[in-house]
Structures are given as structure tokens and as C-alpha cells.
Amino acid sequence: MDQALRRKVGPEGKVSYLEVRNLTKRFGDFTALRNVSLDVAEGEFVCFLGPSGCGKTTLLRAIAGLEPQSSGTIRQKERDISALPPSQRDFGIVFQSYALFPNLTVTANVGYGLASQRRKRTETAARVVELLALVGLPEAGAKYPSQLSGGQQQRVALARALATSPGLLLLDEPLSALDARVRMRLRHEIKALQRRLGVTTIMVTHDQEEALTMADRIVVMNHGVIEQVGPPAEIYRAPATAFVADFVGSMNFLAGKLEAPDRVRLGNLVMSCPIQDGLESGAAVSLCIRPEDVRVRDLPAEAANRVDVTVTELDFIGAFCRATLVAGELSLVADFSSNLIRDLGVVVGASLAIALPPDRLRVFAA
Amino acid sequence: MSLVLAASAVRASREDLAMRAGVVALVAILLLIVGLPLWSLLVKGFQDVDGHFVGLANYRAYFASPALFNSALNSFDVAALSTTIVVPLAFLYAYGLTRTTMPLRWLFQGISLIPIFAPSLLPGIALIYLFGTQGFFKALVGGQIYGMKGIVIAQVFYCFPHAVLIMTTALRTADARLYEAADALRASKLRIFLTVTLPGAKYGVVSAAMVVFTLVITDFGVAKVIGGNFNVLATDVYKQVIGQQNFSMGAVVGMVLLAPAALAFVVDRLVQRKQVALLTARAVPLVPRPSPGRDAFFTLFCTVIAIGILAILGMAAWGSLIKYWPYNLSLTWENYDFEKFDANGWESFGNSVRMAVGAAIFGTALTFVGAWLTEKTRGFGAVRGLVQLLAFLPMAVPGLVLGLGYIFFFNAHGNPLNFLYATMAILVINSVAHFYTVGHLTAATALKQIDPEFEAVSASLKVPVWRTFLRVTVPICLPAILDIAIYLFVNAMTTVSSVIFLYAPDTKLASVAALNIEEAGTTAAAAALCLVIVATSAAVKVLHLLADRFLLDRLQAWRRR
Ligand SMILES: Nc1ncnc2c1ncn2[C@@H]1O[C@H](COP(=O)(O)OP(=O)(O)O)[C@@H](O)[C@H]1O
Ligand SMILES: [Mg+2]
């Protein structure tokens, strides 16, 4: 009881399994991670998302002990592991390159970590068979890595990392070397596997779609700092910073000025928006709206933020069209379904009334 | 609750500590076998015969002695002239091998490598047969072959393969896309050559020039055999030390010899650094297309050169089989009965093989484990940097100079390693030290090519790093390991300069014995001994190629796709 009380409580009231505090990593004069703090709950699937070079891999490697932090602490299951070498930490890891041992068979690769655990030979063999079945490669045991496809190699690497039943699974861009179709399939497989095993997992990716579909929570990073942490839907719907808004999904950035806490002026238009506490009136701001949030259907005459626009471009993207809409100096893009285009007869040059629903607007300091 | 320390570094595991201890041991070994001997040599140059410090007196004496100073100029002339001849020849030859579709390119390539397997005195001996006072073609060279003329011709033979190897590599890394672009722009053949081929091979050319220059200036065998009264730095060192027992002056000449070699080495490293940047992973390899005129020209050119190489080797072989040159040309095996010419007889050949095998085994182990420790030890940057420096040092040091340093260091009073002096062990150690750099570089390159995360994976799986080393790293690097072993074997077999000061009567080596026999005037037996060396090292190389081709392929099924 006492023990449980002392445990730090992470997001959503869950007990924190991994606790990163004020982690800073410098390479010479360059600071790759700046005061990063983060909690991961047991059994959670967390994605580090950010542009290339933002420090995702560095953070992952610091957690593994492969790239010692310059300052800060890391605790795993209450234990301070900040100073432990990798061999004394509890994690399994899959690298972007998979780092499979090319001269060992799949069986030997997967069983590599088991051999040193003084298990019985038969026990090890049974465990390898079990793991290969788990990742869907029951037949591949006798093959060498070079005889497998990229996707199969990826699964072998996953099986090898899981073999010793680590408490924490670290994946560094595990899917980025695969072609699009295999990547899609493996996303689901990895996620399903993770759920089944309940292993706490951190995955690094620069692919927002991957993060949105796989993660329980996403950690968006930029320039060595965490910009936002939250469930995918929250990250998408309520980006905390302009960077997150821009990086995750598409976003219109409309330059304007905050006239009142809940009003933004765009040229000669005034838009109502959610109340902004953090910004001074008169501040230069960006008013943001996602292309799919632009409304056209069933607009009441008195709809808030109603604007009459002209369609100047219409790009067919497949399931929908991306329209460029212009009203005076204002220009934004909106995604219209094929249905809508047909129903409303949207063509280039057509005039259209749209609304920017206030609850879908985000305002960031410019 | 424990006090939360702002941990600024990850603690080293026992494994990390063991690896760091290994790196420190490596530094100690390299200091012992390279650093300290050189230091002793440097110090010796500032001492008189009795070991008192005399400042620059020896150096003043050296530069005041016209005879000695003249040798330096001679060395420079010979090296410059040989380089000027070898580099263009080797460039054309390498061009023929890489950029044409002439027939039998593999054969031409093989022939060009032959001189590598010979001690440097072999071309000298062959030239004496051909153009010496009793040579068949002595009229051709218009007088004396002894002296500068002979040295340069022999050096061209001796250095040719090294230049060809470097230039083949440089020319092979061409990017076909550049040529396609030039073609598309309708550039003339000459213009393409000047604007695409030459710039691409430029670093190779400079590198080859530096290597040849160093080889010539530091080589001892050729000048000894065919130099006559023409003195060069290398023979001066020998004369000062062996002839006059003037160790201090020997040390001074050694330092003078070290200077150009070290300079050439630095230029080469700077150039190679640029070369790396030139290679991109996306380059499309150039596949030469047939062009009858060009191919005919290069076939002719390469044939002439190949015949020249074979003629020199053949002459030595024929000479070794002849009863009494040039009066009785009947054939005999008598010259191979070395007991008649040298007290050690065939024993010196046995010593050479023992030394070469020892150098191959210990040298390969040391260079590979050393390179692995340097690449894979976590943290410890400064000490690892020191290893890099020490590993590069031997390349810049002529064998003669290193050997001299060994005398001063290991023979010094009070050195606990004194017991090594005049043993087989010191010969092996000296060979390993002398050829350390190439072994280290080969190992480091091979290690850089394998996935850098193997050690991280092992750590996460709690597998000790040494097990991954033995079970994964070594098998993957086996071809490179074999390369290193063969390189060490061949070089130890053929070297003269690095061991000339270090052998004892019962550890005399074949190359040294050949030199002594030649000095005593029995050229035929010297030629015979040289040929035994060529045959041995070439046979080992052929075995290596066969093993690489067939055995490795079978043993390492995983290499097949
Ligand atoms: N060993 C290193 N030495 C110096 N700089 C490094 C090193 N590793 C990473 N960096 C730098 O740190 C930054 C973050 O790198 P990384 O974590 O690999 O980014 P990513 O988010 O793409 O995984 C990059 O700018 C990179 O250049
Ligand atoms: Mg990365």
C-alpha cells in the first residue's frame, strides 16, 4: 500500500513505468536533447514523432543506455537506471537496419539472447518456435537473413528483441526501410502483437500516419524538445503549438491579428475563435484550420465566420479533392469529398460560401 | 529514498572496463614495438659513440660530409626518376585493366602483381644477368648497369604492382553517369579524358606517386645489389651501422631517411581523405564498351609491360638454373643446394617461413582485435585516438629505420626485454610492427562495413560482447582476416630492410641470406633463393584466392543470396 502510494502517477492516473526527467544530451557544442521530461505507463505504446534530426533516436538511445545523457535521470519501474550500462538495463531493441546477424540462421538469431540464460536446449528451441509463430514466420527457422524479404527480416528482429521477454521494447523506425504495402500490414501486426503481449513499447518514427495509427500516445519532438504529448486524436485535433499543427496533418496558416481574446482579424474579415488567454490583444497570430474542417454544406445564412470565396484550383487526390479558395487577400485550401463536389457542382472559377467553424480554429502567435 | 544524483554519464560495465583495459594494453604494445624504438633512434642521433649527449653535433657532421649528403641527393634523384617512370606506365596499365575490353585482363592483372612476391633484390640480380659486365645485352645499355640506371630499372619493376593496385582502385570507382552526361553533351574523347577521367583518378595518381616515392627511397635491396659505387641513404645507414659500427651516425642517416617517407605519407593521407568524399553510394559502375582501336593499343601496351615483368622474373629463374654464367649454359639444380653457399643452407628459408607464419598469426590477431577494440569500445575517445595515431605510424617509418630503432631499444642495457634480442621472436615482432598499418586499416574498414549495432543488440540481450565478437564479427570478417594474414605473410617473406639489423646467425632469413650470397659473388644461388621466396609467397597467395573462391563460399552459405 505504502509502496503503491509512493509510486509516481503518470498520465490518466496510470502508474508510471518509465520516467524521464530533465534529460539533456549534448554532442560537443550541439544540444540534441534539451531538458526532456516524459512518463510512460506500463503496457503503453508511445511514439516519438518528429522531423529527421530532432533527437528522437538520441532520446531512445539514452533510454537504452547506448548514448549516455549529459544530465538528467531515467527511472524504469522505480529503479534509477540513469547510470547503468545497456547490459544492465531491461529492454529489447529493433534498429532501423534490424542488425540481424547475417551468418546465423533465423533460429540462431532469435535464440541469441536465450543461449546465455542457461536454459535447457529444448526449452530454448521451444521458445524460438513459439516466437517465430508469434511473428508469423513458423517456417523460416533454418533460413539465413539474406534469404528473407525486408518485412520478414523485420519480424525476425522483433522476435529476437522479444525473446528474453524484456519489460520495455524500443523500436527505432522499424518500418522505414520497407515498401508502402508491407509497411501498412506490419503496422497492424506490430500493434496487435504489442497489445497481446502488453509490453511497454516506444517507437521512433518520422511518419505521422504511422504514429497516429499505432500509438496510444504520441510524443511530438522538434529541435531536441518535446512540443506536445497526447493521444493521437488530441494531437491531431488540438495541436498545442504551431509546429505540431504544421507537422501533423495538413493545416491552413492564415496570418492575422488578435483583436479581442476571441476575435482574429484577417485583412478586412473578422473571425471568431475560441478564447485566447495566453495572447495579448493586437498580437500578430496565425489562425489555423484543417482543410477537412472547412464547412460548405448546410450553411445557415447567419453561420459564424462565413466567407464568400472563389475556387481557383481543384486538385484531384483520390478519395477527395483539395480546393484552393480565395477571398480577397485570403487564400486557403479545403478538402471536399467527391460527393460534395458533384452535389454542389464545384468547379474552378465557381463562387462558394464557406464557414470556418470557430470550435475548429486554432490560434498561435505568429 | 536515495539521493538523486544528476548522473552525467553511464557507468561502465565490467565488459566496458575489460575493453578499455584492452585498448590500454594495445597502446602499451604499440608504444613498445613502434613508439619507443623510434624514440631510442631519435635519442641516439644526439649522442656520441659512448652515449653522451652531444646535441646537434652528429647532424652537423652529417651535413658537413659531402659523401653522406650526396647520398641524400642521390636517393632523391632515384626516387623522383623512378616515380616519374612508374606512375604513367602504371596509369596506362591500370587504364587497360579497368577501362577497356582487351582480352585476358585477369592474366595481365595477375602478371602485374608478380613483383610483390619477390624480394627487392630479385630485379637487381636479373638486371645483372641481362646487362651486367657479363650480360647478354650489356651493349644495349651502353656501358654500366651498376649505379643509377640499374637502380631505377629495378625499382620500376619492384614498385610497379603497388602503383597499378592503387590506380586500378581509383579508375574502377568511376561513375558511369558522368560519362553518359559528357557523351550527351557531345564532348570529344580527349575532353572527356581531361575533364572526367583525370580528375576522377587524380587522387589515385598522387597517392601512387607518394607510395612509389617512399618505396624507392626506403628500399635497401635494390641499391645494395646493383648500386655499385652509387650511394643512397638506405645503403649509407647499412654501411654506418654494419660496416663502421657508427650507430649514432646510422641513427642520423635514419632520421634523414624518415623525413621524406613521413612527408610522402602525410601527403598521401591528406589526399586519401579527399578520395573518400568522392565515392558516393549511388554511383553507377562504369562498364567499358568495346572499341577496337583503343583495345588493340592497350593490349599491345600491356603485353609489352607484362613481357618485361616476365622477362625479369624469367631471367632470374633461368640464371638460377645455369651452371656457370655465361660460359656454361647447361642447366642444373646445384644452385638450389644452398648449403654450398651459405652456412645456414635451407635453414634460412625455414626461418623465413617460420617468421612469416608467426607474423601472419600474431599480426592478424593483434591488428584485428586491436581494430575491433578501437572501433567498439564505448567512450574513452582520447586513448582510442592515440591508438589510431600509433597504428598509422609504422606506415610512415622505413623498415631500415624501424630495425635500427629496434637495436637501440631492445639491446639497451637495463631493458627487461633484452632477452628478445637476437631471437626469432624479435623478428616476428618487428615484422608485425612494420606492416601494422595496412592490417589495421583493412580490419577497420571491414569492421566499419558491418552493422554498427551488433554490440548494442548483444547488450540488450545480455550476451557478453566477446561472444558476439567470436560468433558474429569474426565469421563475417573472415575474408578480411585472411587478407591481412596473407599480406603479412607475403611481406614478411620478402622483406629485407626491416630485418637486416635484427637476425642472429641461427635466425638468418632467406632474403638476407640471398643478399649475403650475392655479396659473396654467387649470383646464381642468390637468384635461386629469391625464386624460392617468390614461389612460396605466390603459392600462398594462389591458395588464398582459391580458398576465397571455393572454400569460403561453401563454409559460409549465408553469403549466398
Ligand atoms: N554521435 C553524434 N555526434 C554528434 N551529433 C549527433 C550524434 N548523434 C546524433 N547527432 C545529432 O543530434 C541530432 C539528433 O539526432 P537523432 O536523434 O539521430 O535524430 P532523429 O530524430 O532523426 O532520430 C542530429 O542533429 C544529429 O546530427
Ligand atoms: Mg533517427
PDB file of N, CA and C in Angstrom, chain B residues 333-351 508 513 517 520 522 525-526 528-529 532:
ATOM      1  N   TRP B 333      70.404 -28.138 -60.964  1.00  0.00           N
ATOM      2  CA  TRP B 333      69.734 -27.748 -59.715  1.00  0.00           C
ATOM      3  C   TRP B 333      70.757 -27.373 -58.646  1.00  0.00           C
ATOM      4  N   GLU B 334      72.031 -27.427 -58.981  1.00  0.00           N
ATOM      5  CA  GLU B 334      73.077 -27.234 -57.974  1.00  0.00           C
ATOM      6  C   GLU B 334      72.937 -25.944 -57.179  1.00  0.00           C
ATOM      7  N   ASN B 335      72.498 -24.899 -57.866  1.00  0.00           N
ATOM      8  CA  ASN B 335      72.409 -23.596 -57.186  1.00  0.00           C
ATOM      9  C   ASN B 335      71.361 -23.574 -56.086  1.00  0.00           C
ATOM     10  N   TYR B 336      70.479 -24.582 -56.109  1.00  0.00           N
ATOM     11  CA  TYR B 336      69.463 -24.649 -55.060  1.00  0.00           C
ATOM     12  C   TYR B 336      69.963 -25.427 -53.845  1.00  0.00           C
ATOM     13  N   ASP B 337      71.213 -25.930 -53.954  1.00  0.00           N
ATOM     14  CA  ASP B 337      71.790 -26.647 -52.831  1.00  0.00           C
ATOM     15  C   ASP B 337      72.496 -25.611 -51.952  1.00  0.00           C
ATOM     16  N   PHE B 338      71.681 -24.891 -51.157  1.00  0.00           N
ATOM     17  CA  PHE B 338      72.185 -23.672 -50.521  1.00  0.00           C
ATOM     18  C   PHE B 338      73.292 -23.915 -49.502  1.00  0.00           C
ATOM     19  N   GLU B 339      73.410 -25.143 -49.002  1.00  0.00           N
ATOM     20  CA  GLU B 339      74.486 -25.442 -48.049  1.00  0.00           C
ATOM     21  C   GLU B 339      75.855 -25.037 -48.606  1.00  0.00           C
ATOM     22  N   LYS B 340      75.964 -25.153 -49.930  1.00  0.00           N
ATOM     23  CA  LYS B 340      77.254 -24.852 -50.561  1.00  0.00           C
ATOM     24  C   LYS B 340      77.610 -23.373 -50.503  1.00  0.00           C
ATOM     25  N   PHE B 341      76.579 -22.537 -50.343  1.00  0.00           N
ATOM     26  CA  PHE B 341      76.846 -21.106 -50.480  1.00  0.00           C
ATOM     27  C   PHE B 341      76.706 -20.331 -49.181  1.00  0.00           C
ATOM     28  N   ASP B 342      75.988 -20.934 -48.245  1.00  0.00           N
ATOM     29  CA  ASP B 342      75.709 -20.195 -47.016  1.00  0.00           C
ATOM     30  C   ASP B 342      75.650 -21.192 -45.879  1.00  0.00           C
ATOM     31  N   ALA B 343      76.246 -20.833 -44.765  1.00  0.00           N
ATOM     32  CA  ALA B 343      76.327 -21.764 -43.644  1.00  0.00           C
ATOM     33  C   ALA B 343      74.957 -22.286 -43.233  1.00  0.00           C
ATOM     34  N   ASN B 344      73.948 -21.448 -43.361  1.00  0.00           N
ATOM     35  CA  ASN B 344      72.619 -21.853 -42.910  1.00  0.00           C
ATOM     36  C   ASN B 344      71.893 -22.755 -43.901  1.00  0.00           C
ATOM     37  N   GLY B 345      72.337 -22.759 -45.136  1.00  0.00           N
ATOM     38  CA  GLY B 345      71.688 -23.603 -46.136  1.00  0.00           C
ATOM     39  C   GLY B 345      70.204 -23.308 -46.254  1.00  0.00           C
ATOM     40  N   TRP B 346      69.418 -24.362 -46.364  1.00  0.00           N
ATOM     41  CA  TRP B 346      67.959 -24.199 -46.483  1.00  0.00           C
ATOM     42  C   TRP B 346      67.340 -23.693 -45.192  1.00  0.00           C
ATOM     43  N   GLU B 347      68.123 -23.786 -44.113  1.00  0.00           N
ATOM     44  CA  GLU B 347      67.587 -23.371 -42.818  1.00  0.00           C
ATOM     45  C   GLU B 347      67.048 -21.928 -42.865  1.00  0.00           C
ATOM     46  N   SER B 348      67.751 -21.058 -43.622  1.00  0.00           N
ATOM     47  CA  SER B 348      67.299 -19.665 -43.672  1.00  0.00           C
ATOM     48  C   SER B 348      65.897 -19.576 -44.287  1.00  0.00           C
ATOM     49  N   PHE B 349      65.629 -20.445 -45.244  1.00  0.00           N
ATOM     50  CA  PHE B 349      64.279 -20.456 -45.821  1.00  0.00           C
ATOM     51  C   PHE B 349      63.263 -20.880 -44.760  1.00  0.00           C
ATOM     52  N   GLY B 350      63.634 -21.928 -43.999  1.00  0.00           N
ATOM     53  CA  GLY B 350      62.763 -22.362 -42.906  1.00  0.00           C
ATOM     54  C   GLY B 350      62.507 -21.227 -41.929  1.00  0.00           C
ATOM     55  N   ASN B 351      63.567 -20.471 -41.618  1.00  0.00           N
ATOM     56  CA  ASN B 351      63.399 -19.327 -40.711  1.00  0.00           C
ATOM     57  C   ASN B 351      62.423 -18.307 -41.277  1.00  0.00           C
ATOM     58  N   LYS B 508      68.888 -16.421 -39.301  1.00  0.00           N
ATOM     59  CA  LYS B 508      69.067 -15.740 -40.585  1.00  0.00           C
ATOM     60  C   LYS B 508      67.900 -16.060 -41.521  1.00  0.00           C
ATOM     61  N   ALA B 513      69.931 -14.022 -46.463  1.00  0.00           N
ATOM     62  CA  ALA B 513      70.895 -14.988 -46.970  1.00  0.00           C
ATOM     63  C   ALA B 513      71.154 -14.725 -48.445  1.00  0.00           C
ATOM     64  N   ILE B 517      74.738 -14.050 -50.031  1.00  0.00           N
ATOM     65  CA  ILE B 517      75.266 -14.912 -51.091  1.00  0.00           C
ATOM     66  C   ILE B 517      75.632 -14.066 -52.307  1.00  0.00           C
ATOM     67  N   ALA B 520      78.729 -12.263 -51.772  1.00  0.00           N
ATOM     68  CA  ALA B 520      79.883 -13.142 -51.881  1.00  0.00           C
ATOM     69  C   ALA B 520      80.168 -13.507 -53.329  1.00  0.00           C
ATOM     70  N   THR B 522      78.117 -15.217 -55.616  1.00  0.00           N
ATOM     71  CA  THR B 522      77.415 -16.326 -56.258  1.00  0.00           C
ATOM     72  C   THR B 522      76.014 -15.897 -56.655  1.00  0.00           C
ATOM     73  N   ALA B 525      73.087 -18.609 -57.047  1.00  0.00           N
ATOM     74  CA  ALA B 525      72.459 -19.143 -55.841  1.00  0.00           C
ATOM     75  C   ALA B 525      71.548 -18.100 -55.197  1.00  0.00           C
ATOM     76  N   ALA B 526      71.973 -16.827 -55.271  1.00  0.00           N
ATOM     77  CA  ALA B 526      71.116 -15.754 -54.736  1.00  0.00           C
ATOM     78  C   ALA B 526      69.809 -15.708 -55.507  1.00  0.00           C
ATOM     79  N   ALA B 528      68.477 -18.168 -57.054  1.00  0.00           N
ATOM     80  CA  ALA B 528      67.715 -19.365 -56.699  1.00  0.00           C
ATOM     81  C   ALA B 528      66.934 -19.145 -55.410  1.00  0.00           C
ATOM     82  N   LEU B 529      67.582 -18.561 -54.423  1.00  0.00           N
ATOM     83  CA  LEU B 529      66.917 -18.335 -53.142  1.00  0.00           C
ATOM     84  C   LEU B 529      65.757 -17.339 -53.305  1.00  0.00           C
ATOM     85  N   VAL B 532      62.865 -19.149 -54.712  1.00  0.00           N
ATOM     86  CA  VAL B 532      62.166 -19.963 -53.719  1.00  0.00           C
ATOM     87  C   VAL B 532      61.189 -19.076 -52.939  1.00  0.00           C
TER      88      VAL B 532
END
